[in-house]
Amino acid sequence: MTQASDQGVPPNLDQRLAAPAPGDQPAQVRRMVRRLGIGAALLAVTVALLLTFAGYRAYRETNTEVLRETELLVETLSGHAARFIEAADLMLDRLRQLGEETGWSDPAQSARLSAELRRLRGLMPAVMRLGIWDAEGRRLASTEDDLPAGFSVADRPYFAAHRPGPGGAAPEAANALAISEPLASQVDGSTIIVLSRRMSRPDGGFAGIVTLSFKPMELTLPPARLPPGGPASVFWTLGDQRTLAVKGPPAELAAKTGQEPARRRVGTYPLFVEAIPPKGAEFDRWLALMLPQLALGLVVLFGFGAGAWILLRWASAEDAHRSTLATLATRLRRSNADLEERVAERTRELSEAVAQRDLLMKEVNHRLKNSLQLACALVQMQGQTGSTPEVRQQLADTVARLQAIARVHDQLYQTDDVRRVAAAPYLRTLCADLEQSTLASQRFWRIVVTADPVDLPTDQAVPVGLMVNELVTNALKHGQPAEADGGNWIVEVGFSQLADGRLRLTVRDHGAGLPDDTLPRRDGSLGMKLLNGLTRQLNATLAVENAAPGARFIMTFRPQDVA
């Protein structure tokens, strides 16, 4: 030790601290500890500066990312709106050709063309109404047969956009596609947007217009689910800044976010899509990105600060204090290591249990589906040996009901979430099975399914499938039109979510309808008993109304909460 001191090497610090402390610590040890404390403080300042620089850089990157995502969203929505307008424009062009080629001197032409308009409207579910109007604004043909006498669109702005003469549009504008601002419908008072084009006589004169109406909300329906933390507001505006549709807060509230909106034109049309990023979006994203780094930085800062304080205190601390700190640190490391090992083991066990549960649920649904299909095959074999047509029909109905239940378990087998069933593919597959099973006996009919992309709780999917099976089967039995021409015998199945969160199921045929608007009461019918039982099971309301032509069954219920 004497030789080491002579060469300028400090004695071993642990040995000095373990030795009995004299009245004054050696000056050499105190200077060494003090230098270590100052070094730790400098390291803490360096870490703070690095965190500040990294935070500033990350904030700029998140701001750029939010703007880029908003611009990409606007581009996606503008493309969606462009495809919608292009499809509507193609339909208007077809209407214009029909209007210009039809001889309106024959009154029967209007009825035939109205039927063609209804067929065209069925090709594009978003369209509310189609119409052909003469040069005076009077109806030539439309999808609405019950318009009041003297109904005219001559005073509507979209008619003036194509009419020549004083107060009308310029020739080049009159021949272009016109997009109206949101208007109150003269038919039912709902808010609509009207697309229109001009019809011309053979000599080039003004012959009237063709119109297509849709609700503004059709523009706000995104082509895909919007990302979380999306824009505060999205606006669809005409070239003169007139707002057609808004998704989110109004423009004056959205402008308070202080963000510049991203704007893009919809194709070649005078329609624009604007999106305003939400207020504080870049800060929230920056905070989510930097929170782990900030936490780690604070831990490091605290460590260096505490180390500096401890080191500076070591110059006058007693040996017992240093020993206690070392012991506590060792125990803390051991406790942390033991706790991390327990948490890792428990996490592993829970992951394996969840995976095993999901596998078992899928296997149960798969086997249940196979069992139901086997039951269907057995009932079908029994039906082939039935003694009477009534018995065979009853067995066929039983097969359809079993297949409706089997479809639910088939959907559950193909999804990762066994608590919910996607309504749209389930109803389409179920109706396709019904088409296939009755194709040989009913040649001139088809089922049209229109379903919103919503999920059904599993406990409600089976009753809904059985309800659809019963109503569609009933429509095929009793809903044949008076004149079955192969085009009008359609069974329409609709499934949508209302504004208040309730779900609505509708089944409509095009037959002779019902004598009144009351639900038929045939207590002896198994189908009606099943309908009544399913309605009570879903806690739903079931109503029937004449659809002129045909009958429409409407069931409304609330979805169950899924834990």
XYZ file of C-alpha atoms in Angstrom:
563
model
C 0.000 0.000 0.000
C 2.852 2.312 0.705
C 4.299 1.599 -2.726
C 0.963 2.330 -4.406
C 0.645 5.618 -2.551
C 4.140 6.589 -3.557
C 3.309 5.935 -7.229
C 0.177 8.192 -7.106
C -2.414 5.377 -7.274
C -5.280 5.876 -4.762
C -5.919 3.118 -2.249
C -8.820 0.700 -2.878
C -12.049 2.592 -2.195
C -13.943 -0.431 -0.938
C -11.242 -1.218 1.560
C -11.149 2.385 2.757
C -14.936 2.479 3.163
C -14.959 -0.870 4.943
C -12.293 0.275 7.382
C -13.276 2.155 10.498
C -13.803 5.799 9.544
C -11.347 8.197 11.132
C -12.329 11.683 12.169
C -11.521 13.172 8.745
C -11.614 11.340 5.385
C -8.339 11.470 3.469
C -8.291 14.403 1.062
C -7.373 12.179 -1.887
C -10.479 10.002 -1.493
C -12.737 13.017 -1.110
C -11.352 14.624 -4.283
C -11.883 11.414 -6.263
C -15.482 11.033 -5.091
C -16.193 14.715 -5.755
C -14.898 14.383 -9.323
C -17.115 11.348 -9.876
C -20.146 13.351 -8.658
C -19.367 16.256 -10.984
C -18.965 13.817 -13.885
C -22.365 12.282 -13.124
C -23.968 15.733 -13.082
C -22.405 16.561 -16.468
C -23.717 13.293 -17.868
C -27.202 14.188 -16.607
C -27.034 17.572 -18.411
C -25.856 15.810 -21.593
C -28.762 13.350 -21.426
C -31.202 16.244 -20.948
C -29.840 18.022 -24.027
C -30.037 14.837 -26.098
C -33.641 14.261 -25.016
C -34.549 17.831 -25.947
C -33.009 17.485 -29.407
C -34.621 14.081 -29.994
C -38.011 15.422 -28.849
C -37.823 18.418 -31.184
C -36.864 16.238 -34.129
C -39.595 13.695 -33.354
C -42.177 16.511 -33.113
C -41.273 17.768 -36.578
C -41.469 14.254 -37.987
C -44.873 13.550 -36.406
C -46.199 16.884 -37.711
C -45.046 15.968 -41.210
C -46.546 12.497 -40.810
C -49.950 13.863 -39.746
C -50.031 16.194 -42.754
C -48.971 13.384 -45.094
C -51.652 11.046 -43.722
C -54.281 13.771 -44.081
C -53.265 14.346 -47.696
C -53.340 10.614 -48.392
C -56.793 10.372 -46.811
C -58.028 13.273 -48.927
C -56.651 11.564 -52.034
C -58.438 8.328 -51.098
C -61.743 10.073 -50.382
C -61.533 12.123 -53.584
C -60.977 8.927 -55.563
C -63.992 7.348 -53.856
C -66.149 10.402 -54.634
C -64.855 10.480 -58.231
C -65.850 6.866 -58.794
C -69.279 7.559 -57.310
C -69.840 10.630 -59.530
C -68.504 8.808 -62.614
C -70.902 5.911 -62.044
C -73.786 8.349 -61.558
C -72.739 10.266 -64.708
C -72.779 7.055 -66.731
C -76.301 6.356 -65.483
C -77.356 9.918 -66.397
C -75.921 9.459 -69.878
C -78.026 6.302 -70.250
C -81.112 8.225 -69.082
C -80.356 10.995 -71.582
C -80.163 8.477 -74.424
C -83.469 6.900 -73.344
C -85.120 10.309 -73.097
C -83.904 11.497 -76.498
C -84.717 8.230 -78.298
C -88.199 7.696 -76.806
C -91.301 8.862 -78.601
C -93.365 10.497 -75.895
C -96.565 10.695 -77.963
C -97.416 7.166 -76.809
C -98.599 7.296 -73.139
C -97.456 3.723 -72.596
C -93.862 4.788 -73.140
C -93.823 6.643 -69.801
C -94.864 3.545 -67.831
C -92.349 1.308 -69.584
C -89.566 3.827 -69.135
C -90.445 4.296 -65.463
C -89.977 0.549 -64.986
C -86.609 0.760 -66.741
C -85.612 3.645 -64.444
C -86.435 1.556 -61.390
C -84.310 -1.257 -62.789
C -81.397 1.119 -63.322
C -81.784 2.508 -59.811
C -81.460 -1.017 -58.437
C -77.988 -1.236 -60.012
C -76.757 1.589 -57.777
C -78.237 1.338 -54.241
C -76.994 4.798 -53.255
C -79.352 6.440 -55.782
C -82.660 7.628 -54.334
C -84.542 8.798 -57.438
C -84.163 8.990 -61.204
C -86.229 11.264 -63.424
C -86.699 12.478 -67.001
C -88.302 15.934 -67.390
C -89.475 17.813 -70.479
C -88.535 21.345 -71.511
C -91.234 22.761 -69.197
C -90.051 20.811 -66.169
C -92.926 18.321 -66.258
C -92.326 14.637 -65.561
C -91.878 12.297 -68.522
C -90.756 9.289 -66.460
C -89.402 8.739 -62.958
C -88.937 6.141 -60.249
C -91.685 7.871 -58.200
C -95.145 6.893 -59.471
C -97.154 8.802 -56.846
C -96.062 12.361 -57.590
C -98.826 14.957 -57.102
C -100.643 16.395 -60.083
C -98.892 19.363 -61.633
C -95.522 18.382 -60.151
C -92.725 20.293 -61.892
C -89.023 20.994 -61.426
C -89.005 24.152 -63.538
C -88.254 26.291 -60.473
C -85.409 24.114 -59.241
C -81.841 25.456 -59.646
C -80.593 22.333 -61.400
C -83.257 22.845 -64.115
C -82.161 26.459 -64.613
C -78.541 25.261 -64.958
C -79.429 23.645 -68.317
C -82.293 25.841 -69.593
C -81.220 28.305 -72.329
C -82.349 31.893 -72.574
C -82.419 34.750 -70.036
C -81.468 33.588 -66.584
C -80.195 30.255 -67.879
C -76.685 28.886 -68.061
C -74.081 29.515 -70.744
C -74.159 26.992 -73.643
C -70.985 25.200 -72.557
C -72.187 24.996 -68.944
C -75.680 23.870 -69.975
C -74.292 20.741 -71.649
C -72.029 19.817 -68.723
C -72.855 17.741 -65.675
C -74.492 19.951 -63.024
C -74.099 19.218 -59.305
C -76.621 20.973 -57.083
C -76.083 22.122 -53.541
C -78.030 20.251 -50.835
C -81.765 20.749 -51.479
C -84.962 19.854 -49.685
C -86.759 17.167 -51.681
C -90.181 18.144 -53.008
C -91.295 14.545 -52.583
C -90.540 13.780 -48.929
C -88.636 16.818 -47.626
C -85.340 14.937 -47.125
C -82.018 16.590 -47.950
C -80.691 15.500 -51.338
C -78.056 16.385 -53.934
C -79.152 16.305 -57.568
C -76.935 15.475 -60.549
C -78.427 16.520 -63.883
C -77.713 16.617 -67.598
C -79.426 18.285 -70.511
C -81.483 16.510 -73.197
C -81.427 17.898 -76.723
C -83.815 17.604 -79.643
C -82.535 16.396 -83.040
C -82.165 20.040 -84.083
C -80.049 20.787 -80.989
C -82.828 22.559 -79.091
C -83.527 22.155 -75.381
C -85.642 19.031 -74.775
C -85.485 18.848 -70.981
C -83.201 17.283 -68.379
C -82.462 13.979 -66.697
C -81.808 13.887 -62.942
C -80.283 11.573 -60.361
C -80.786 12.221 -56.633
C -78.799 10.882 -53.680
C -78.339 11.808 -50.044
C -75.280 13.887 -49.047
C -74.285 11.195 -46.575
C -73.327 8.953 -49.523
C -70.300 11.198 -50.085
C -69.239 10.836 -46.435
C -69.222 7.037 -46.490
C -65.500 6.145 -46.660
C -64.277 3.366 -48.966
C -62.547 1.810 -45.950
C -62.456 2.290 -42.230
C -60.814 5.583 -41.313
C -57.599 5.293 -39.279
C -57.774 6.125 -35.562
C -56.942 9.735 -34.815
C -58.197 10.744 -38.263
C -59.077 14.258 -39.423
C -61.164 16.598 -37.303
C -63.475 17.321 -40.238
C -63.852 16.365 -43.891
C -65.724 18.677 -46.303
C -67.063 18.024 -49.779
C -67.510 21.400 -51.513
C -68.367 22.735 -54.956
C -65.923 24.967 -56.764
C -67.545 28.111 -55.332
C -66.975 26.802 -51.771
C -70.580 25.730 -51.264
C -70.587 22.812 -48.831
C -72.240 19.607 -50.033
C -71.451 17.311 -47.098
C -69.512 17.429 -43.833
C -68.093 14.608 -41.723
C -67.101 15.982 -38.335
C -67.563 19.419 -36.713
C -68.755 22.356 -38.860
C -66.189 24.379 -40.775
C -66.057 27.271 -38.296
C -65.327 24.880 -35.398
C -62.831 22.766 -37.341
C -60.954 25.914 -38.423
C -60.112 26.603 -34.764
C -57.666 23.699 -34.808
C -55.150 26.048 -36.445
C -54.266 23.444 -39.102
C -54.157 24.082 -42.830
C -56.670 21.831 -44.616
C -55.561 19.338 -47.256
C -57.573 19.901 -50.461
C -57.949 17.806 -53.611
C -60.233 17.989 -56.618
C -62.587 15.096 -57.378
C -61.609 13.980 -60.878
C -62.503 16.635 -63.474
C -65.685 17.675 -61.675
C -66.148 21.021 -59.867
C -66.073 19.140 -56.576
C -63.361 19.273 -53.922
C -62.560 17.282 -50.781
C -60.939 19.040 -47.822
C -59.713 17.519 -44.569
C -58.522 19.360 -41.458
C -56.217 17.477 -39.063
C -57.548 17.335 -35.501
C -56.276 19.818 -32.963
C -53.251 18.507 -31.130
C -52.982 15.379 -33.316
C -49.257 15.838 -33.830
C -48.730 16.415 -30.085
C -50.687 13.306 -29.120
C -48.762 11.211 -31.616
C -45.479 12.769 -30.540
C -46.305 12.063 -26.908
C -47.153 8.427 -27.699
C -43.871 8.102 -29.610
C -41.691 9.879 -27.082
C -43.280 8.650 -23.870
C -41.052 5.543 -23.568
C -37.970 7.603 -24.419
C -38.971 10.324 -21.981
C -39.579 7.756 -19.272
C -36.203 6.171 -19.932
C -34.542 9.606 -20.043
C -36.098 10.597 -16.737
C -34.926 7.355 -15.210
C -31.417 8.010 -16.527
C -31.512 11.625 -15.353
C -32.723 10.545 -11.955
C -30.017 7.900 -11.826
C -27.245 10.310 -12.714
C -28.600 12.992 -10.378
C -28.971 10.572 -7.515
C -25.539 9.174 -8.282
C -24.009 12.649 -8.261
C -25.672 13.457 -4.945
C -24.607 10.146 -3.439
C -21.065 10.487 -4.718
C -20.764 13.988 -3.335
C -22.150 12.746 -0.044
C -19.737 9.859 -0.012
C -16.899 12.183 0.871
C -18.319 12.491 4.421
C -20.613 9.424 4.592
C -19.941 6.656 7.052
C -19.036 3.170 6.024
C -22.271 1.732 7.385
C -24.383 3.956 5.070
C -22.486 2.791 1.967
C -22.844 -0.844 3.020
C -26.597 -0.415 3.568
C -27.079 1.142 0.141
C -25.163 -1.654 -1.517
C -27.230 -4.271 0.315
C -30.529 -2.587 -0.667
C -29.401 -2.304 -4.272
C -28.574 -6.003 -4.382
C -31.938 -6.931 -2.867
C -33.737 -4.649 -5.331
C -32.002 -6.245 -8.297
C -32.847 -9.692 -7.019
C -36.471 -8.694 -6.395
C -36.768 -7.159 -9.867
C -35.231 -10.230 -11.483
C -37.577 -12.526 -9.552
C -40.601 -10.367 -10.380
C -39.714 -10.224 -14.089
C -39.326 -13.997 -14.158
C -42.738 -14.478 -12.522
C -44.410 -12.000 -14.874
C -42.830 -13.689 -17.919
C -43.969 -17.113 -16.728
C -47.505 -15.895 -16.018
C -47.694 -14.159 -19.395
C -46.616 -17.363 -21.100
C -49.279 -19.378 -19.279
C -52.030 -16.877 -20.133
C -51.005 -16.784 -23.818
C -51.099 -20.559 -24.028
C -54.506 -20.661 -22.299
C -55.994 -18.075 -24.669
C -54.615 -19.896 -27.728
C -55.997 -23.212 -26.437
C -59.408 -21.647 -25.761
C -59.617 -20.147 -29.263
C -58.604 -23.459 -30.819
C -61.244 -25.321 -28.810
C -63.954 -22.799 -29.750
C -63.082 -23.121 -33.444
C -63.099 -26.896 -33.189
C -66.492 -26.838 -31.418
C -68.004 -24.597 -34.113
C -66.497 -26.756 -36.872
C -67.854 -29.957 -35.394
C -71.235 -28.377 -34.693
C -71.422 -27.192 -38.304
C -70.582 -30.716 -39.535
C -73.186 -32.216 -37.204
C -75.862 -29.831 -38.472
C -74.919 -30.611 -42.070
C -75.215 -34.321 -41.289
C -78.640 -33.653 -39.770
C -79.606 -31.752 -42.937
C -78.531 -34.700 -45.078
C -80.559 -37.114 -42.955
C -83.666 -34.901 -43.128
C -83.232 -34.530 -46.899
C -83.028 -38.303 -47.279
C -86.176 -38.624 -45.167
C -87.875 -35.965 -47.320
C -87.219 -37.971 -50.484
C -89.285 -40.827 -49.039
C -92.085 -38.584 -47.736
C -95.576 -39.875 -48.264
C -97.203 -36.527 -49.150
C -96.055 -33.233 -50.668
C -96.898 -31.485 -47.387
C -94.553 -33.759 -45.442
C -91.773 -33.305 -47.994
C -92.211 -29.520 -47.890
C -92.114 -29.492 -44.076
C -88.905 -31.517 -44.114
C -87.411 -29.166 -46.729
C -88.268 -26.202 -44.484
C -86.561 -27.981 -41.591
C -83.434 -28.456 -43.708
C -83.382 -24.740 -44.539
C -83.661 -23.830 -40.860
C -80.827 -26.178 -39.927
C -78.663 -24.735 -42.706
C -79.304 -21.216 -41.397
C -77.977 -22.296 -37.995
C -75.032 -24.123 -39.569
C -74.038 -20.978 -41.478
C -73.522 -19.126 -38.188
C -71.106 -21.747 -36.929
C -69.366 -21.811 -40.307
C -68.771 -18.048 -39.988
C -67.517 -18.493 -36.420
C -65.109 -21.207 -37.564
C -63.593 -18.836 -40.156
C -63.116 -15.837 -37.850
C -60.862 -15.122 -34.912
C -63.640 -13.501 -32.849
C -66.260 -16.081 -31.893
C -68.433 -13.465 -30.180
C -69.570 -11.755 -33.370
C -70.704 -12.679 -36.889
C -70.309 -10.370 -39.889
C -73.901 -9.764 -40.999
C -73.318 -8.982 -44.695
C -71.458 -12.175 -45.768
C -73.647 -14.310 -43.513
C -76.913 -13.057 -45.083
C -75.523 -13.255 -48.622
C -74.360 -16.853 -48.122
C -77.655 -17.809 -46.468
C -79.701 -16.301 -49.335
C -77.422 -17.968 -51.893
C -78.211 -21.319 -50.229
C -81.925 -20.528 -50.430
C -81.588 -19.652 -54.127
C -79.725 -22.898 -54.797
C -82.136 -25.076 -52.827
C -85.274 -23.753 -54.613
C -83.792 -23.091 -58.056
C -85.295 -26.210 -59.561
C -88.870 -25.438 -58.458
C -88.899 -21.648 -58.935
C -87.229 -20.505 -62.127
C -88.031 -16.825 -62.443
C -86.878 -15.191 -59.232
C -83.792 -13.922 -57.434
C -82.818 -12.580 -54.014
C -81.198 -9.137 -53.714
C -79.301 -8.612 -50.440
C -78.364 -5.118 -49.223
C -76.518 -5.200 -45.880
C -74.500 -2.646 -43.942
C -71.024 -3.721 -42.747
C -72.054 -4.367 -39.156
C -71.393 -7.280 -36.802
C -74.089 -9.335 -35.085
C -73.625 -10.823 -31.623
C -73.439 -14.601 -31.946
C -76.504 -15.105 -29.721
C -78.564 -12.971 -32.125
C -77.143 -14.295 -35.398
C -79.052 -17.600 -35.218
C -82.493 -15.995 -34.615
C -81.850 -13.464 -37.396
C -80.829 -16.241 -39.814
C -83.941 -18.257 -38.969
C -86.079 -15.118 -39.380
C -84.592 -14.464 -42.851
C -85.098 -18.111 -43.808
C -88.777 -18.040 -42.777
C -89.574 -14.682 -44.416
C -87.765 -15.460 -47.697
C -89.344 -18.914 -47.877
C -92.757 -17.345 -47.209
C -92.118 -14.743 -49.954
C -91.225 -17.470 -52.468
C -94.382 -19.413 -51.571
C -96.902 -16.556 -51.458
C -95.214 -13.515 -53.027
C -95.249 -14.387 -56.724
C -96.197 -11.326 -58.858
C -99.411 -11.385 -60.801
C -97.428 -11.293 -64.065
C -94.152 -13.181 -63.581
C -92.003 -11.952 -66.473
C -88.648 -13.092 -65.024
C -87.535 -9.591 -64.088
C -89.983 -8.372 -61.442
C -90.066 -11.459 -59.220
C -87.460 -10.239 -56.768
C -87.191 -10.871 -53.048
C -85.313 -7.992 -51.392
C -83.452 -8.602 -48.113
C -82.068 -5.538 -46.313
C -80.077 -5.246 -43.109
C -79.018 -1.839 -41.779
C -78.118 0.015 -38.608
C -80.284 2.982 -37.655
C -79.040 6.277 -36.264
C -80.020 5.309 -32.711
C -77.962 2.099 -32.851
C -80.846 -0.309 -33.486
C -80.667 -2.927 -36.248
C -83.388 -3.303 -38.870
C -84.128 -6.361 -41.026
C -86.498 -6.004 -44.014
C -87.776 -8.666 -46.415
C -89.944 -7.595 -49.331
C -91.600 -9.462 -52.194
C -93.335 -8.158 -55.309
C -96.477 -10.221 -55.101
C -100.115 -9.284 -54.642
C -99.503 -7.919 -51.156
C -101.773 -8.240 -48.117
C -105.396 -7.169 -47.699
C -104.353 -4.754 -44.920
C -101.203 -3.620 -43.054
C -101.489 -6.137 -40.229
C -99.277 -9.117 -39.565
C -101.063 -12.351 -40.616
C -102.093 -14.462 -37.652
C -101.988 -18.146 -38.516
C -101.570 -19.732 -35.156
C -101.614 -23.206 -36.684
C -98.616 -22.440 -38.931
C -95.225 -23.558 -37.644
C -93.586 -20.708 -39.567
C -95.713 -18.048 -37.836
C -95.139 -19.642 -34.433
C -91.417 -19.635 -35.148
C -91.558 -15.964 -36.247
C -93.370 -14.970 -33.088
C -90.949 -16.932 -30.918
C -87.902 -15.409 -32.644
C -89.360 -11.917 -32.272
C -89.752 -12.435 -28.515
C -86.283 -13.941 -28.255
C -84.716 -10.858 -29.892
C -86.981 -8.488 -27.931
C -87.845 -7.028 -31.332
C -90.812 -5.465 -33.072
C -92.182 -7.138 -36.213
C -94.399 -5.174 -38.596
C -95.767 -5.721 -42.082
C -96.810 -3.198 -44.670
C -97.967 -3.177 -48.271
C -95.102 -2.190 -50.562
C -97.204 -1.627 -53.707
C -96.519 -4.131 -55.126
C -95.883 -6.862 -52.637
C -95.507 -7.001 -48.888
C -92.635 -5.837 -46.690
C -91.800 -7.377 -43.309
C -89.780 -5.130 -40.970
C -88.084 -6.318 -37.797
C -86.280 -3.842 -35.520
C -84.188 -4.755 -32.472
C -81.225 -3.624 -30.433
C -77.906 -5.511 -30.598
C -76.780 -7.226 -27.435
C -73.713 -6.024 -25.612
C -70.721 -8.355 -26.095
C -68.368 -8.585 -23.126
